Tab-separated table of C-alpha atoms in Angstrom:
chain	number	residue	atom	x	y	z
A	208	MET	CA	-102.184	161.240	48.349
A	209	ALA	CA	-99.014	160.269	49.133
A	210	ASP	CA	-97.124	157.107	47.972
A	211	THR	CA	-94.791	156.243	50.805
A	212	ALA	CA	-94.180	152.505	48.649
A	213	LEU	CA	-92.969	154.312	45.151
A	214	PHE	CA	-90.625	157.302	47.728
A	215	ASP	CA	-89.276	154.202	49.244
A	216	TYR	CA	-88.345	152.688	45.868
A	217	ALA	CA	-87.011	155.698	44.635
A	218	CYS	CA	-84.661	156.158	47.331
A	219	ARG	CA	-83.184	153.340	47.124
A	220	LEU	CA	-82.951	154.066	42.980
A	221	GLY	CA	-81.095	157.636	43.308
A	222	ASP	CA	-79.583	156.636	46.776
A	223	ASP	CA	-77.238	154.219	44.863
A	224	SER	CA	-76.690	156.876	42.385
A	225	LEU	CA	-76.302	159.850	44.876
A	226	ILE	CA	-73.638	158.218	46.852
A	227	LEU	CA	-71.520	156.134	44.113
A	228	GLY	CA	-71.255	159.272	42.419
A	229	GLN	CA	-70.444	160.916	45.476
A	230	ARG	CA	-67.524	158.314	45.811
A	231	LEU	CA	-66.041	159.171	42.483
A	232	SER	CA	-66.069	162.439	42.436
A	233	GLU	CA	-63.150	161.692	45.546
A	234	TRP	CA	-61.188	160.570	42.492
A	235	CYS	CA	-61.019	163.784	40.816
A	236	GLY	CA	-57.353	165.815	40.492
A	237	HIS	CA	-57.011	161.993	42.046
A	238	ALA	CA	-56.963	158.915	39.062
A	239	PRO	CA	-53.585	157.350	38.224
A	240	MET	CA	-53.322	159.362	34.776
A	241	LEU	CA	-55.522	161.569	32.742
A	242	GLU	CA	-57.984	159.297	30.719
A	243	VAL	CA	-58.664	157.403	34.090
A	244	ASP	CA	-59.977	160.883	36.070
A	245	LEU	CA	-61.816	162.060	33.152
A	246	SER	CA	-63.480	158.404	33.247
A	247	LEU	CA	-63.828	158.744	37.170
A	248	ALA	CA	-65.458	162.011	36.919
A	249	ASN	CA	-68.067	161.539	33.531
A	250	VAL	CA	-68.953	157.930	35.545
A	251	GLY	CA	-70.183	160.165	38.801
A	252	LEU	CA	-71.819	162.834	36.909
A	253	ASP	CA	-74.026	160.657	34.932
A	254	LEU	CA	-74.975	158.851	38.274
A	255	ILE	CA	-75.580	162.363	39.407
A	256	GLY	CA	-78.154	162.797	37.346
A	257	GLN	CA	-79.753	160.134	37.583
A	258	ALA	CA	-80.526	160.979	41.104
A	259	THR	CA	-81.381	164.137	40.958
A	260	HIS	CA	-84.465	162.396	38.588
A	261	PHE	CA	-84.756	159.280	41.155
A	262	LEU	CA	-85.531	161.690	44.059
A	263	LYS	CA	-87.540	164.538	42.523
A	264	LEU	CA	-89.569	161.871	41.748
A	265	ALA	CA	-88.929	160.335	45.583
A	266	GLY	CA	-90.264	163.457	46.186
A	267	GLU	CA	-93.333	164.038	44.145
A	268	ALA	CA	-94.461	160.633	45.560
A	269	GLU	CA	-93.992	161.513	49.528
A	270	GLY	CA	-96.205	164.827	48.694
A	271	LYS	CA	-94.419	167.034	51.175
A	272	GLY	CA	-92.888	169.929	48.511
A	273	ARG	CA	-88.916	168.015	50.137
A	274	ASP	CA	-87.409	168.519	46.142
A	275	GLU	CA	-84.662	166.385	45.611
A	276	ASP	CA	-81.768	168.701	47.205
A	277	LYS	CA	-83.299	168.470	50.169
A	278	LEU	CA	-83.781	165.473	49.844
A	279	ALA	CA	-80.039	164.537	49.002
A	280	PHE	CA	-78.911	167.061	51.577
A	281	HIS	CA	-81.461	167.413	54.401
A	282	ARG	CA	-81.641	163.261	55.207
A	283	ASP	CA	-79.293	161.824	58.180
A	284	VAL	CA	-77.674	158.576	57.473
A	285	LEU	CA	-80.284	156.611	58.784
A	286	ASP	CA	-83.273	157.708	56.228
A	287	PHE	CA	-80.408	157.085	53.336
A	288	LYS	CA	-81.336	153.669	51.123
A	289	ASN	CA	-78.356	152.830	49.219
A	290	CYS	CA	-77.281	149.059	49.067
A	291	LEU	CA	-74.359	149.021	51.161
A	292	LEU	CA	-71.777	148.438	49.034
A	293	VAL	CA	-71.244	151.855	46.814
A	294	GLU	CA	-70.703	153.465	50.487
A	295	GLN	CA	-67.805	151.208	50.813
A	296	PRO	CA	-65.089	154.171	50.310
A	297	ASN	CA	-62.607	153.786	46.934
A	298	GLY	CA	-59.829	151.795	48.450
A	299	ASP	CA	-57.214	151.782	45.409
A	300	PHE	CA	-57.679	151.823	42.233
A	301	ALA	CA	-57.963	148.912	42.246
A	302	GLN	CA	-60.700	148.207	45.268
A	303	THR	CA	-63.032	151.174	43.072
A	304	ILE	CA	-62.859	149.683	40.707
A	305	ALA	CA	-64.047	146.507	41.706
A	306	ARG	CA	-67.332	148.370	43.294
A	307	GLN	CA	-67.274	149.516	40.045
A	308	PHE	CA	-67.647	146.546	38.211
A	309	LEU	CA	-70.104	144.775	40.845
A	310	PHE	CA	-72.303	147.693	40.956
A	311	SER	CA	-72.750	148.797	37.222
A	312	ASN	CA	-73.395	145.128	35.779
A	313	TRP	CA	-76.297	144.721	37.358
A	314	GLN	CA	-77.405	148.387	37.517
A	315	GLU	CA	-77.221	148.214	33.457
A	316	LEU	CA	-79.377	145.485	34.135
A	317	LEU	CA	-81.551	146.270	36.777
A	318	LEU	CA	-82.152	149.955	34.287
A	319	ARG	CA	-83.048	147.406	31.563
A	320	GLU	CA	-86.254	146.329	33.317
A	321	LEU	CA	-87.283	148.805	34.726
A	322	CYS	CA	-87.260	150.517	30.759
A	323	LYS	CA	-91.026	148.591	30.849
A	324	SER	CA	-92.186	150.130	34.441
A	325	THR	CA	-95.067	150.750	34.702
A	326	ASN	CA	-93.994	153.883	35.664
A	327	ALA	CA	-93.908	156.397	32.873
A	328	THR	CA	-91.278	158.648	34.957
A	329	VAL	CA	-88.931	155.844	36.014
A	330	ALA	CA	-88.988	154.244	32.742
A	331	ALA	CA	-87.505	157.189	30.765
A	332	VAL	CA	-85.331	158.163	33.453
A	333	ALA	CA	-83.994	154.685	33.059
A	334	GLN	CA	-84.251	154.716	29.213
A	335	LYS	CA	-81.963	157.572	29.388
A	336	ALA	CA	-79.362	156.166	32.276
A	337	VAL	CA	-79.591	151.772	30.706
A	338	LYS	CA	-77.263	153.576	27.375
A	339	GLU	CA	-74.486	155.714	29.816
A	340	VAL	CA	-74.380	152.793	32.288
A	341	ALA	CA	-73.433	150.486	29.896
A	342	TYR	CA	-69.977	152.867	29.261
A	343	HIS	CA	-69.552	152.496	32.646
A	344	ALA	CA	-69.990	148.227	33.013
A	345	ARG	CA	-67.508	148.104	29.935
A	346	LEU	CA	-65.310	150.650	31.670
A	347	ALA	CA	-65.033	148.767	34.484
A	348	ASN	CA	-64.539	144.658	33.057
A	349	GLU	CA	-62.343	146.793	30.649
A	350	TRP	CA	-60.612	147.259	33.465
A	351	MET	CA	-61.326	144.262	35.454
A	352	VAL	CA	-58.917	142.623	33.058
A	353	ARG	CA	-55.832	145.131	32.724
A	354	LEU	CA	-55.320	144.931	37.021
A	355	GLY	CA	-55.882	141.088	36.990
A	356	ASP	CA	-53.643	139.753	34.213
A	357	GLY	CA	-51.717	142.568	34.655
A	358	THR	CA	-49.118	142.691	36.627
A	359	ALA	CA	-48.455	140.459	40.327
A	360	GLU	CA	-49.157	143.838	42.370
A	361	SER	CA	-51.865	144.994	40.242
A	362	ARG	CA	-53.960	141.486	39.949
A	363	ASP	CA	-52.654	141.154	44.033
A	364	ARG	CA	-54.452	145.018	44.831
A	365	LEU	CA	-57.697	143.599	42.627
A	366	VAL	CA	-57.936	140.342	44.182
A	367	ASN	CA	-58.276	142.234	47.477
A	368	GLY	CA	-60.310	144.403	46.099
A	369	LEU	CA	-63.010	142.008	45.411
A	370	ASP	CA	-62.749	140.458	47.851
A	371	TRP	CA	-63.369	143.077	50.437
A	372	MET	CA	-66.509	144.165	47.696
A	373	TRP	CA	-68.165	140.607	46.888
A	374	ARG	CA	-69.889	141.163	49.937
A	375	PHE	CA	-71.977	143.199	50.062
A	376	SER	CA	-73.485	141.578	46.347
A	377	ASP	CA	-75.803	139.477	47.175
A	378	GLU	CA	-77.873	142.050	48.456
A	379	LEU	CA	-77.723	144.055	45.252
A	380	PHE	CA	-80.855	141.349	44.702
A	381	GLU	CA	-82.660	140.949	48.007
A	382	ALA	CA	-86.478	142.218	47.133
A	383	ASP	CA	-88.269	142.926	50.420
A	384	ALA	CA	-91.857	143.462	51.872
A	385	ALA	CA	-91.629	146.985	50.707
A	386	ILE	CA	-91.210	147.070	47.870
A	387	GLU	CA	-93.584	143.788	46.425
A	388	PRO	CA	-96.893	145.971	45.621
A	389	LEU	CA	-94.066	147.861	43.273
A	390	ILE	CA	-93.027	144.705	41.726
A	391	ALA	CA	-96.735	143.171	41.393
A	392	SER	CA	-97.407	146.457	40.091
A	393	GLY	CA	-94.628	146.834	37.030
A	394	VAL	CA	-93.862	149.545	38.762
A	395	ALA	CA	-90.413	147.892	40.172
A	396	CYS	CA	-88.278	145.682	38.525
A	397	ASP	CA	-87.921	141.977	41.433
A	398	ALA	CA	-83.906	142.669	41.191
A	399	ARG	CA	-84.045	138.533	42.156
A	400	LYS	CA	-84.856	137.765	38.722
A	401	LEU	CA	-81.485	140.090	37.464
A	402	ARG	CA	-79.093	137.275	39.333
A	403	PRO	CA	-78.754	134.384	36.492
A	404	GLU	CA	-77.758	137.464	34.123
A	405	TRP	CA	-75.203	139.245	36.086
A	406	ASP	CA	-73.545	135.269	37.312
A	407	VAL	CA	-73.319	135.084	33.737
A	408	ARG	CA	-71.383	138.431	33.088
A	409	ILE	CA	-69.407	138.214	36.597
A	410	ALA	CA	-68.283	134.737	35.143
A	411	ARG	CA	-67.136	136.357	32.224
A	412	VAL	CA	-64.511	138.383	32.610
A	413	LEU	CA	-63.537	137.169	35.817
A	414	LYS	CA	-62.377	134.826	33.664
A	415	ASP	CA	-60.449	137.309	30.486
A	416	ALA	CA	-59.266	138.685	34.191
A	417	THR	CA	-57.442	134.850	34.613
A	418	LEU	CA	-59.320	135.533	38.321
A	419	GLU	CA	-61.648	133.507	40.704
A	420	ARG	CA	-64.996	133.947	41.773
A	421	PRO	CA	-64.699	134.768	45.047
A	422	LYS	CA	-65.465	132.504	47.965
A	423	ALA	CA	-68.839	132.555	48.796
A	424	ARG	CA	-69.929	134.171	52.488
A	425	ARG	CA	-72.721	134.891	54.465
A	426	ALA	CA	-73.745	138.204	52.934
A	427	THR	CA	-74.314	141.627	55.300
A	428	VAL	CA	-77.283	143.639	54.280
A	429	GLY	CA	-79.236	146.363	55.502
A	430	GLY	CA	-78.585	149.424	53.622
A	431	ARG	CA	-82.892	148.855	51.973
A	432	LYS	CA	-83.186	149.482	55.910
A	433	GLY	CA	-81.314	152.299	56.651
A	434	HIS	CA	-78.670	150.070	58.446
A	435	HIS	CA	-75.214	151.582	56.945
A	436	SER	CA	-72.016	151.162	58.511
A	437	GLU	CA	-69.981	153.270	59.223
A	438	HIS	CA	-68.167	154.948	56.331
A	439	LEU	CA	-71.885	156.670	55.073
A	440	GLY	CA	-72.039	159.057	57.710
A	441	HIS	CA	-68.262	160.570	57.176
A	442	LEU	CA	-69.049	160.825	53.502
A	443	LEU	CA	-72.546	162.453	54.185
A	444	THR	CA	-70.800	164.740	56.407
A	445	GLU	CA	-68.776	166.222	53.622
A	446	MET	CA	-71.212	165.983	51.067
A	447	GLN	CA	-73.752	167.198	52.681
A	448	PHE	CA	-71.923	170.380	54.785
A	449	LEU	CA	-72.704	173.363	52.786
A	450	GLN	CA	-76.509	172.838	53.071
A	451	ARG	CA	-76.333	172.262	56.383
A	452	ALA	CA	-74.017	174.952	57.110
A	453	TYR	CA	-75.864	177.533	54.864
A	454	PRO	CA	-79.441	176.347	54.329
A	455	ASP	CA	-80.508	176.540	51.223
A	456	ALA	CA	-77.436	178.810	49.801
A	457	LYS	CA	-77.296	179.272	46.223
A	458	TRP	CA	-75.218	180.078	43.871
B	56	MET	CA	-109.863	181.813	20.175
B	57	VAL	CA	-106.948	183.939	21.196
B	58	ALA	CA	-104.700	181.126	21.966
B	59	ALA	CA	-105.319	179.165	18.977
B	60	ALA	CA	-104.618	181.848	16.858
B	61	HIS	CA	-101.244	182.706	18.986
B	62	THR	CA	-99.460	179.855	17.931
B	63	THR	CA	-99.633	180.673	14.645
B	64	SER	CA	-96.590	179.193	12.620
B	65	SER	CA	-94.958	182.615	11.997
B	66	PHE	CA	-94.485	182.838	15.942
B	67	LYS	CA	-93.539	179.347	16.189
B	68	ASP	CA	-90.819	179.661	13.806
B	69	ARG	CA	-90.485	183.194	15.529
B	70	VAL	CA	-89.085	181.603	19.090
B	71	LEU	CA	-87.361	178.743	16.744
B	72	GLU	CA	-85.488	181.345	15.463
B	73	ILE	CA	-85.030	182.653	18.777
B	74	LEU	CA	-83.487	179.641	20.011
B	75	SER	CA	-81.247	179.284	16.568
B	76	HIS	CA	-78.982	182.046	18.151
B	77	VAL	CA	-79.091	180.420	21.478
B	78	PRO	CA	-75.725	177.920	22.009
B	79	ASP	CA	-74.530	175.110	23.662
B	80	PRO	CA	-72.363	176.080	26.631
B	81	GLU	CA	-69.992	173.657	25.679
B	82	ILE	CA	-69.994	173.307	22.449
B	83	PRO	CA	-70.738	176.888	21.131
B	84	CYS	CA	-70.642	175.795	17.707
B	85	VAL	CA	-74.173	174.412	17.742
B	86	SER	CA	-77.462	176.380	18.942
B	87	VAL	CA	-79.782	174.334	21.346
B	88	ILE	CA	-81.652	173.315	17.583
B	89	ASP	CA	-79.102	172.006	16.286
B	90	LEU	CA	-78.826	169.264	18.828
B	91	GLY	CA	-82.158	168.202	18.905
B	92	ILE	CA	-82.438	169.724	22.414
B	93	VAL	CA	-85.382	171.869	22.097
B	94	ARG	CA	-89.176	169.682	21.193
B	95	ASP	CA	-91.560	171.685	20.526
B	96	VAL	CA	-93.087	175.513	21.117
B	97	ARG	CA	-96.659	176.139	21.934
B	98	ASP	CA	-98.309	179.063	22.983
B	99	ASP	CA	-97.914	178.808	25.976
B	100	ALA	CA	-94.112	176.873	26.606
B	101	VAL	CA	-90.858	175.560	24.763
B	102	VAL	CA	-90.486	171.887	25.527
B	103	ILE	CA	-86.863	171.033	26.011
B	104	THR	CA	-85.122	167.474	27.048
B	105	PRO	CA	-81.536	167.322	28.438
B	106	THR	CA	-79.077	164.923	26.614
B	107	TYR	CA	-77.176	162.918	29.046
B	108	THR	CA	-78.155	162.580	32.512
B	109	GLY	CA	-75.270	164.028	34.112
B	110	CYS	CA	-74.593	166.952	31.754
B	111	PRO	CA	-73.862	169.579	34.425
B	112	ALA	CA	-75.397	172.198	31.527
B	113	THR	CA	-78.295	171.475	31.521
B	114	LEU	CA	-78.913	174.303	34.316
B	115	ALA	CA	-77.311	176.777	31.998
B	116	ILE	CA	-78.668	175.669	28.730
B	117	GLU	CA	-81.779	176.520	30.579
B	118	ALA	CA	-81.078	180.109	32.048
B	119	ASP	CA	-80.063	180.580	28.097
B	120	ILE	CA	-82.986	179.672	26.712
B	121	ARG	CA	-84.878	181.931	29.490
B	122	THR	CA	-82.750	184.647	28.535
B	123	ALA	CA	-82.893	184.784	24.662
B	124	LEU	CA	-86.506	184.800	25.162
B	125	ASP	CA	-86.825	187.336	28.062
B	126	LYS	CA	-84.951	189.506	25.981
B	127	ALA	CA	-87.371	188.871	23.436
B	128	GLY	CA	-90.175	190.147	25.443
B	129	LEU	CA	-91.370	186.019	25.826
B	130	SER	CA	-91.281	186.673	29.453
B	131	ALA	CA	-94.999	184.570	29.376
B	132	LEU	CA	-93.559	181.897	27.637
B	133	LYS	CA	-92.957	178.762	30.036
B	134	ILE	CA	-90.156	176.593	29.807
B	135	GLU	CA	-90.910	172.737	30.070
B	136	THR	CA	-89.187	169.391	30.655
B	137	ALA	CA	-90.120	166.293	28.640
B	138	LEU	CA	-88.230	163.051	29.325
B	139	THR	CA	-89.473	161.256	26.260
B	140	PRO	CA	-88.647	159.639	24.183
B	141	PRO	CA	-84.995	160.023	25.416
B	142	TRP	CA	-83.012	162.301	23.708
B	143	SER	CA	-80.251	160.357	21.485
B	144	THR	CA	-77.517	161.196	19.215
B	145	ASP	CA	-80.381	160.182	16.245
B	146	TRP	CA	-82.003	164.319	17.572
B	147	ILE	CA	-79.032	166.143	16.541
B	148	SER	CA	-79.692	167.185	12.729
B	149	ALA	CA	-77.389	168.238	9.077
B	150	GLU	CA	-77.248	171.153	9.842
B	151	GLY	CA	-75.305	170.416	13.846
B	152	ARG	CA	-73.397	167.455	12.692
B	153	GLU	CA	-71.903	169.758	10.162
B	154	LYS	CA	-71.334	172.546	12.408
B	155	LEU	CA	-69.680	170.127	14.902
B	156	ARG	CA	-67.009	168.413	12.219
B	157	ALA	CA	-65.920	172.408	10.805
B	158	TYR	CA	-65.827	172.577	14.628
B	159	GLY	CA	-62.818	169.555	14.963
B	160	ILE	CA	-65.338	167.100	16.739
B	161	ALA	CA	-66.593	164.656	14.822
B	162	PRO	CA	-70.285	163.832	14.833
B	163	PRO	CA	-71.842	161.156	16.280
B	164	LEU	CA	-71.791	157.797	13.520
B	165	ARG	CA	-73.310	154.604	13.765
B	166	THR	CA	-69.628	154.257	12.299
B	167	ALA	CA	-66.031	154.356	12.461
B	168	PRO	CA	-65.166	158.058	13.601
B	169	GLN	CA	-63.938	160.214	10.686
B	170	CYS	CA	-60.916	162.595	11.643
B	171	PRO	CA	-62.520	165.657	11.538
B	172	ARG	CA	-59.747	167.505	9.839
B	173	CYS	CA	-58.146	165.220	7.671
B	174	GLY	CA	-61.091	162.678	7.160
B	175	SER	CA	-59.205	159.560	7.473
B	176	ALA	CA	-61.148	157.460	9.123
B	177	HIS	CA	-57.446	155.271	10.275
B	178	THR	CA	-58.713	156.579	13.612
B	179	GLU	CA	-58.154	154.821	17.325
B	180	GLU	CA	-59.981	155.565	20.725
B	181	LEU	CA	-58.041	156.918	23.357
B	182	SER	CA	-60.549	157.575	25.796
B	183	ARG	CA	-64.275	156.331	26.002
B	184	PHE	CA	-64.458	158.901	28.119
B	185	GLY	CA	-63.376	163.101	27.226
B	186	SER	CA	-63.748	165.938	27.789
B	187	THR	CA	-67.292	166.628	28.342
B	188	PRO	CA	-69.794	164.199	28.836
B	189	CYS	CA	-70.769	163.983	25.174
B	190	LYS	CA	-67.807	163.561	24.347
B	191	SER	CA	-64.828	160.867	23.637
B	192	LEU	CA	-61.574	160.993	22.600
B	193	HIS	CA	-59.412	159.750	19.713
B	194	ARG	CA	-56.627	160.379	17.570
B	195	CYS	CA	-56.142	160.535	13.768
B	196	LEU	CA	-53.883	157.309	12.702
B	197	ASP	CA	-52.458	159.152	9.351
B	198	CYS	CA	-52.027	163.086	10.380
B	199	ARG	CA	-51.463	161.609	14.413
B	200	GLU	CA	-53.646	164.686	15.309
B	201	PRO	CA	-55.997	164.067	18.403
B	202	PHE	CA	-60.141	164.893	18.442
B	203	ASP	CA	-63.028	165.011	20.401
B	204	ARG	CA	-65.921	162.820	18.984
B	205	PHE	CA	-69.375	163.368	19.278
B	206	LYS	CA	-70.618	159.838	20.866
B	207	CYS	CA	-73.154	157.752	19.424
B	208	HIS	CA	-75.870	157.441	21.657
């Protein structure tokens, strides 16, 4: 029997990881130095690995025979459930780090809670991934400090990047009617409860980076309902091109 | 019961022996047994577990195990994947750790890594992300050689 709530939730988890993984892969061969190139590619690989597991689960919950590849490569933009933060363009290196900083610190807290999920697959994937995401958060936190407390230019770029990404952070802590039943049954995490600890983590890094917390502004939301920015469509045209042009191609 | 008779320790030992010759595609000095990728051998299936969530070698490892089983006439054995308990570097055998060290990769330890060439513990981390998801990049401050370390995970 189809479990539409679980399908929706697993898509949210999987799409966050998939889209950010794809974004990070755009840095491959272009990062400021070799170590950073390797780091961003590795983070992207981890995220795509998570996405594979979560979208496989989504396909099973849906029960229509769609596997993780079908869901990744043959869904249209309105069917993607990722948060708006992860689809934001890379911009410069500082903007990429700002996005990773906000996301990985949130994702680490989320996965830590999901280790206790009553859904065995969600818990198993979270237990593996949470250790990897701790690395992502450390990488981003360290670069926040190096860039923020670095040169005038690195600081300016980071302030601008963070200012852009900040408006998408409130969406991370939303919970809506679609997943309330899953929160009640212990499958999903109530993301609203992650906010206080996230705020503390963010504040600590910003202090080390000698940066101000960006001013609160009206949150930009909608990704969980499929209301995306124009950027996601462009990302998908590139990511899905091969499977759209040559359906089910294998190599 | 025919099936029960099939899962004798000698059958299991035979399969494990076959799999001990299947190398990791990224770090060929160690086998899938050394790394703790093979969780169980049953009469109908080999149970494996992925190491890193995003390790691109996962599919290659499964294909290599399939090939090895087929070559040994064990095409009927399925390959199953188990996610729990999650793999960690604690699953790498003592023999596997020694093979890594001999190959020039510092094995995972909870303490500071030792240079696999000169044994010095006087080392520094160059990059937390190395050439594969499972490794980080270090340098020995005594013999000055750079080396990979299997991340403690």
